[in-house]
Amino acid sequence: MYCDFVLITGKYNMPLILGELHILYCIFHMHISVCTRQIKFHPLRYFCLWRHVQIAAHSHVLVAFILITCGFSYFLYDFKGADPGIKNSLLPVSMSFVGAAMIRAAVCWLGPAFRRPVAFRSYSSAPEHTSLKSVPYGTTLKQEGGPSGPSKPLPRSADVVVIGGGSLGCQTLYHLAKMGMKNAVLLERDRLTAGTTWHTAGLLWQLRPSDVEVELLAHTRQVVSSDLEQETGLHTGWIQNGGLFIASNKQRLDEYKRLMSLGKVYGIESYVLSPSETKDLYPLMNVEDLYGTLYVPKDGTMDPAGTCSTLARAATARGATVIENCPVSGIHVQTDDLGVHRVRAVETPHGTIQTPCVVNCAGVWAEKLGRMAGVNVPLIAMHHAYVVTERIEGIQNMPNVRDHDASVYLRLQGDALSVGGYEQNPIFWDEVSDKFAFSLFDLDWDVFMQHIEGAINRIPVLERTGIKSTVCGPESFTPDHKPLMGEAPEVRGFFLGCGFNSAGMMLGGGCGRELAHWIIHGRPEKDMYGYDIRRFHHSLTNSNRWIRERSHESYAKNYSVVFPYDEPLASRNMRRDPLHQVLLEKGCIFQERHGWERPGYFSRDGPAPVLDYDYYGAYGTSRNSIYKYNDLLGKEYTFDFPAHHHVIKDECLTCRNAVAVFNMSYFGKFFLIGPDAKQAADWLFSADVNKAVGSTIYTCMLNKEGGVESDLTVSRIEPPAAGQSPLAPAFEGHGYYLAVGGAVAQHNWSHIQAVLQDRGFRCTLLDHSEDIGMISIQGPKSRHLLQDVLDADLSNEAFPFSTHKVVQAAGHQVRAMRLSFVGEMGWELHIPRDSCVPVYQAVMAAGAKYGVCNAGYRAIDSLSIEKGYRHWHADLRPDDSPLEAGLAFTCKLRSSTPFLGREALEARQACGLRRRILCFTVGEKVPMFGLEAIFRNGTPIGHLRRSDFGFALDKTIGYGYIRDPDGGLVNADFVKSGKFTIERMGVVYDATAHLKSPFDPENKRVKGIY
Ligand SMILES: Cc1cc2nc3c(=O)[nH]c(=O)nc-3n(C[C@H](O)[C@H](O)[C@H](O)COP(=O)(O)OP(=O)(O)OC[C@H]3O[C@@H](n4cnc5c(N)ncnc54)[C@H](O)[C@@H]3O)c2cc1C
């Protein structure tokens, strides 16, 4: 019998033969062991083995034969010597082996057309991969006989129509109703939870490396563990069994310690445990290879059906309507007199609902819903799975476990575990089916198998535990593994609440509330930029390559440590500025922002290009084996000072002491022109930008709550003398040139457009970002350098700070602006695309005698924090007012000119500041990156939003917002009377608070006073 095994390997290559021999040896070994009753059965390993056999042994007939033989041996010998319980777990497993083998044998006989490729798979889901699994839930939840019409009559109109009755749809509806909206309707194609939600694992972890996410998760927990029960008297099924994060190396434990420090600010109880303490808590765990763990006792598990039905009940009690069996088949969009696309109605087979607002909470179907309205929804559907084990003695009441390094999670499910994880080669579901409801896919063990070893290593008893069922369902994933929320830039009134990357249960409550706030008040309460659809440039959201590659990488790296200087490898080089090649050759190590490649720093070891994405070797792609860029990234994977600290130091100090050139071409460059441009500028910008032509003003744009939506420079320009110029369009009246951070250009664009539309200003906003490059020359020697290149007088009198001029640079027309992002004397040159390279080369040639260097954004980050300049979406966000952010000087509050956000600012000013940003320097030289906890007299009062090392001060610097825990005013007395400490990874450091930037507090350097 065993000779047959050798025969079947004959037609394959050597590694395959060796693999098969090993497998067949295992079968042989097990078979013998079964017969002699010496074996301890390891059902989970059997599953793995079965997949190996399927891959290796193409003759399924033989495999079936082997397994039938094994099965017979098992029955024949009755297995008296085996462990108790093994029999029970082995029976279904071995029978399913045999059954599956026979089916495969039949398929094999039917011919090659039915055979599936074995060694290399396509990453798209072939029809076979998405075959529906008919057990075990189909008969229990699916409505017999299919949909029978809507569960309620459709109203003729609604204030809001929420599409999709999963976690997000139900949470959004509930929060809309709770915020007082009476006429909100939820339409669900099938029945509530039918998409992804019904089979979720439901884990809720409270600590994430983001302050906003910690707040969102806290709200979900509050809703499911308390609010809903109080409102309805129903228990949602919430179980508080705690959460345990596993660290198998130092960096991972460092990351957890960072989370623990952040948790203190939010009152989230957490403990870093030693391996032996972990063993005491979780006796079934193998702790031999552990560095430590993070234990969060109040984490827990949500029940999807219980949560959604209670949400629906609470929402309907407050006047909302839930209609099931009612698929949305179309969305009516109308274009108004100003050319703005707006939602008008939602169409279903059972009637049309007039509405100005829809919320797309359609999970993996959200992309289709988007297409109905002409909106890009950049998400992709993938198979995502876990398996449920048989009963495990001693597992009851254990916390859920996330073993990031093994890429698996273990969720307590009664007296069993669910085991799931994130693979390197997830299966894409390209043809998302409309008929898929309460359905699952067959689990692909080829893909899932990679989790088994890690799971068994962590909980060894799993090796002897059977698998009761497999749960493999569709879930949507996005290019940065963050949800898609907010109003779509393409169509007003079309909101997104989708793309939840297997966190839609735990984020559902927090996001549902923010979405409801967004709809009702025009903006969310928190800083939701990280989830806002406008964080992506429109050229990316309709690029299939970008969506697929980046979503893959984000999925595969989901459990990776979030290091401060990491960069994606997928879909790079989407947007390159004119200086890209020249800088690459000079050793530029690029960062990716908004699709652009922008300089990070300059390596002395020559070019390190970013290569085409290799899917980390998944799907049969060959890995980029020699990959310098990736190697450089790897060297920075630390929470200590990074490997290139000294390189950044050189760039910073050259800028402080001589002169440095920064390529900032990725900046967004817009022109605001038209008959109402002046009125629009007055309303949009917090500062008075209507100064003389030639002025350049640093300003904020606010929302109506007085929060900062953007900071930017606005230059009042004149029309080009020759009628047309690459540096300015033709226009009459007032015209403005806006320079905005390149990473937030889409957000700025959409914000301005929405304000222009809402106010009905007759203006045009033109995007010239791709046509104009920009270099910034900064440092005490910048004037000397540029005097050799520009045909202009650069003295303080002729060219003062905060002004601009169109001048000649090495024979090319450029717009020179005297500005600084780093706190030095310097000029930006805004250069027509075709002139960028010659102008840059002229600058570098002229700078040689002054010791000029190229510098990147890592240096800008350090220099700007040292000077105390804000970074939008770090130390300046939509939930911070300019008063709290120390930017009151950007607000024309002394004028009588109305502007967006003015009333809210005045109200805040009248009450006095209850929170404010503060600069801290740290006594000891330790690296900090943001999220560290700030204590005043031992009490947590905030956390650092941004931190970096300042090389001129030779100190770690951090900025964070602080509050008085007693709710009092945060004024100079409060600051001066406190003793401040900062906690980093559980260690407390003395810190000094500064009311003014400690570097050049009198702003002499930008004025050229050295
Ligand atoms: C295996 C697995 C494990 C997971 N584990 C966790 C976890 O531990 N913790 C966690 O937080 N998250 C987890 N998730 C993710 C979480 O379950 C999802 O993020 C969440 O359920 C998504 O909810 P949703 O409302 O966005 O989508 P869905 O639940 O898919 O809801 C979308 C709804 O829209 C409906 N719909 C579609 N088209 C239409 C139409 N044309 N008209 C009307 N209705 C329509 C669908 O029928 C569906 O009911 C897991 C996911 C999977 C697959």
CSV table of C-alpha atoms and ligand atoms in Angstrom, one decimal, residues 162-170 187-205 302 326-329 361-366 369 372 382-386 409 411 422 434 436-437 471-477 497-508, ligand 1:
chain,number,residue,atom,x,y,z
A,162,VAL,CA,-29.5,54.9,5.6
A,163,ILE,CA,-28.7,52.1,3.2
A,164,GLY,CA,-27.7,48.8,4.9
A,165,GLY,CA,-28.8,47.2,8.1
A,166,GLY,CA,-25.4,46.0,9.4
A,167,SER,CA,-23.5,47.3,12.4
A,168,LEU,CA,-22.9,50.7,10.8
A,169,GLY,CA,-26.4,51.3,9.4
A,170,CYS,CA,-28.0,50.4,12.7
A,187,LEU,CA,-33.4,50.3,4.0
A,188,GLU,CA,-32.0,46.8,4.2
A,189,ARG,CA,-31.9,44.6,1.1
A,190,ASP,CA,-32.5,41.4,3.1
A,191,ARG,CA,-32.8,41.4,6.9
A,192,LEU,CA,-30.8,43.2,9.5
A,193,THR,CA,-27.2,41.9,9.8
A,194,ALA,CA,-27.5,39.8,6.6
A,195,GLY,CA,-24.2,41.0,5.1
A,196,THR,CA,-21.0,40.8,7.2
A,197,THR,CA,-22.3,41.7,10.6
A,198,TRP,CA,-24.1,38.5,11.5
A,199,HIS,CA,-21.0,36.4,11.5
A,200,THR,CA,-18.6,38.9,13.1
A,201,ALA,CA,-16.2,37.8,15.9
A,202,GLY,CA,-17.4,40.9,17.8
A,203,LEU,CA,-14.1,41.6,19.6
A,204,LEU,CA,-13.7,45.0,21.2
A,205,TRP,CA,-10.3,46.2,22.2
A,302,MET,CA,-20.1,42.1,21.3
A,326,CYS,CA,-36.1,46.5,0.4
A,327,PRO,CA,-33.0,46.8,-1.8
A,328,VAL,CA,-31.9,50.1,-3.1
A,329,SER,CA,-31.7,49.9,-6.9
A,361,CYS,CA,-23.6,51.7,5.0
A,362,ALA,CA,-23.7,48.9,2.5
A,363,GLY,CA,-20.5,47.1,3.6
A,364,VAL,CA,-18.9,45.2,0.7
A,365,TRP,CA,-21.7,46.4,-1.5
A,366,ALA,CA,-20.9,50.0,-0.8
A,369,LEU,CA,-24.1,51.8,-4.2
A,372,MET,CA,-25.3,54.4,-8.6
A,382,MET,CA,-12.0,40.1,0.7
A,383,HIS,CA,-12.6,36.8,2.4
A,384,HIS,CA,-12.0,37.0,6.1
A,385,ALA,CA,-12.3,34.0,8.4
A,386,TYR,CA,-12.1,32.3,11.7
A,409,TYR,CA,-6.5,36.3,17.5
A,411,ARG,CA,-11.7,34.9,20.9
A,422,TYR,CA,-4.7,38.2,8.9
A,434,ASP,CA,-26.2,40.8,-4.7
A,436,PHE,CA,-25.3,36.9,-0.8
A,437,ALA,CA,-27.2,37.1,2.5
A,471,VAL,CA,-16.7,31.0,9.4
A,472,CYS,CA,-15.4,32.7,6.3
A,473,GLY,CA,-17.3,35.7,5.2
A,474,PRO,CA,-16.9,38.9,3.1
A,475,GLU,CA,-15.5,42.0,4.6
A,476,SER,CA,-14.5,45.3,3.0
A,477,PHE,CA,-10.9,46.6,3.2
A,497,GLY,CA,-20.1,54.9,6.4
A,498,CYS,CA,-18.3,51.8,5.1
A,499,GLY,CA,-15.0,50.1,4.6
A,500,PHE,CA,-14.5,49.0,8.2
A,501,ASN,CA,-11.6,46.6,7.8
A,502,SER,CA,-12.8,44.0,10.2
A,503,ALA,CA,-13.4,46.5,13.0
A,504,GLY,CA,-16.9,47.6,12.1
A,505,MET,CA,-18.4,46.2,15.3
A,506,MET,CA,-16.1,47.8,17.7
A,507,LEU,CA,-15.9,51.1,15.8
A,508,GLY,CA,-19.6,51.1,14.9
B,1,LIG,C1,-14.6,36.8,10.0
B,1,LIG,C2,-14.8,38.2,10.5
B,1,LIG,C3,-14.5,38.5,11.8
B,1,LIG,C4,-14.7,39.8,12.2
B,1,LIG,N1,-14.4,40.1,13.5
B,1,LIG,C5,-14.6,41.3,14.0
B,1,LIG,C6,-14.3,41.7,15.3
B,1,LIG,O1,-13.9,40.9,16.1
B,1,LIG,N2,-14.6,42.9,15.8
B,1,LIG,C7,-15.1,43.9,14.9
B,1,LIG,O2,-15.2,45.0,15.3
B,1,LIG,N3,-15.3,43.6,13.6
B,1,LIG,C8,-15.1,42.4,13.1
B,1,LIG,N4,-15.4,42.0,11.9
B,1,LIG,C9,-15.8,43.1,11.0
B,1,LIG,C10,-17.2,43.5,11.2
B,1,LIG,O3,-18.0,42.4,11.3
B,1,LIG,C11,-17.6,44.4,10.0
B,1,LIG,O4,-16.7,45.4,9.9
B,1,LIG,C12,-19.0,44.9,10.2
B,1,LIG,O5,-19.9,43.9,10.5
B,1,LIG,C13,-19.4,45.7,8.9
B,1,LIG,O6,-20.6,46.2,9.1
B,1,LIG,P1,-21.3,47.0,8.0
B,1,LIG,O7,-22.6,47.5,8.5
B,1,LIG,O8,-20.3,48.0,7.4
B,1,LIG,O9,-21.5,46.0,6.8
B,1,LIG,P2,-22.6,44.8,6.7
B,1,LIG,O10,-22.8,44.1,7.9
B,1,LIG,O11,-22.2,44.0,5.5
B,1,LIG,O12,-23.9,45.5,6.3
B,1,LIG,C14,-24.2,46.0,5.0
B,1,LIG,C15,-25.6,45.8,4.8
B,1,LIG,O13,-26.0,46.4,3.6
B,1,LIG,C16,-27.0,45.7,2.9
B,1,LIG,N5,-27.1,46.1,1.5
B,1,LIG,C17,-26.2,45.8,0.5
B,1,LIG,N6,-26.6,46.3,-0.6
B,1,LIG,C18,-27.8,46.9,-0.3
B,1,LIG,C19,-28.8,47.6,-1.1
B,1,LIG,N7,-28.6,47.8,-2.4
B,1,LIG,N8,-29.9,48.1,-0.5
B,1,LIG,C20,-30.1,47.9,0.8
B,1,LIG,N9,-29.2,47.2,1.6
B,1,LIG,C21,-28.1,46.8,1.0
B,1,LIG,C22,-26.5,44.2,3.1
B,1,LIG,O14,-27.5,43.3,3.0
B,1,LIG,C23,-25.9,44.3,4.5
B,1,LIG,O15,-26.9,43.9,5.5
B,1,LIG,C24,-15.2,40.8,11.4
B,1,LIG,C25,-15.5,40.4,10.1
B,1,LIG,C26,-15.3,39.1,9.6
B,1,LIG,C27,-15.7,38.8,8.2
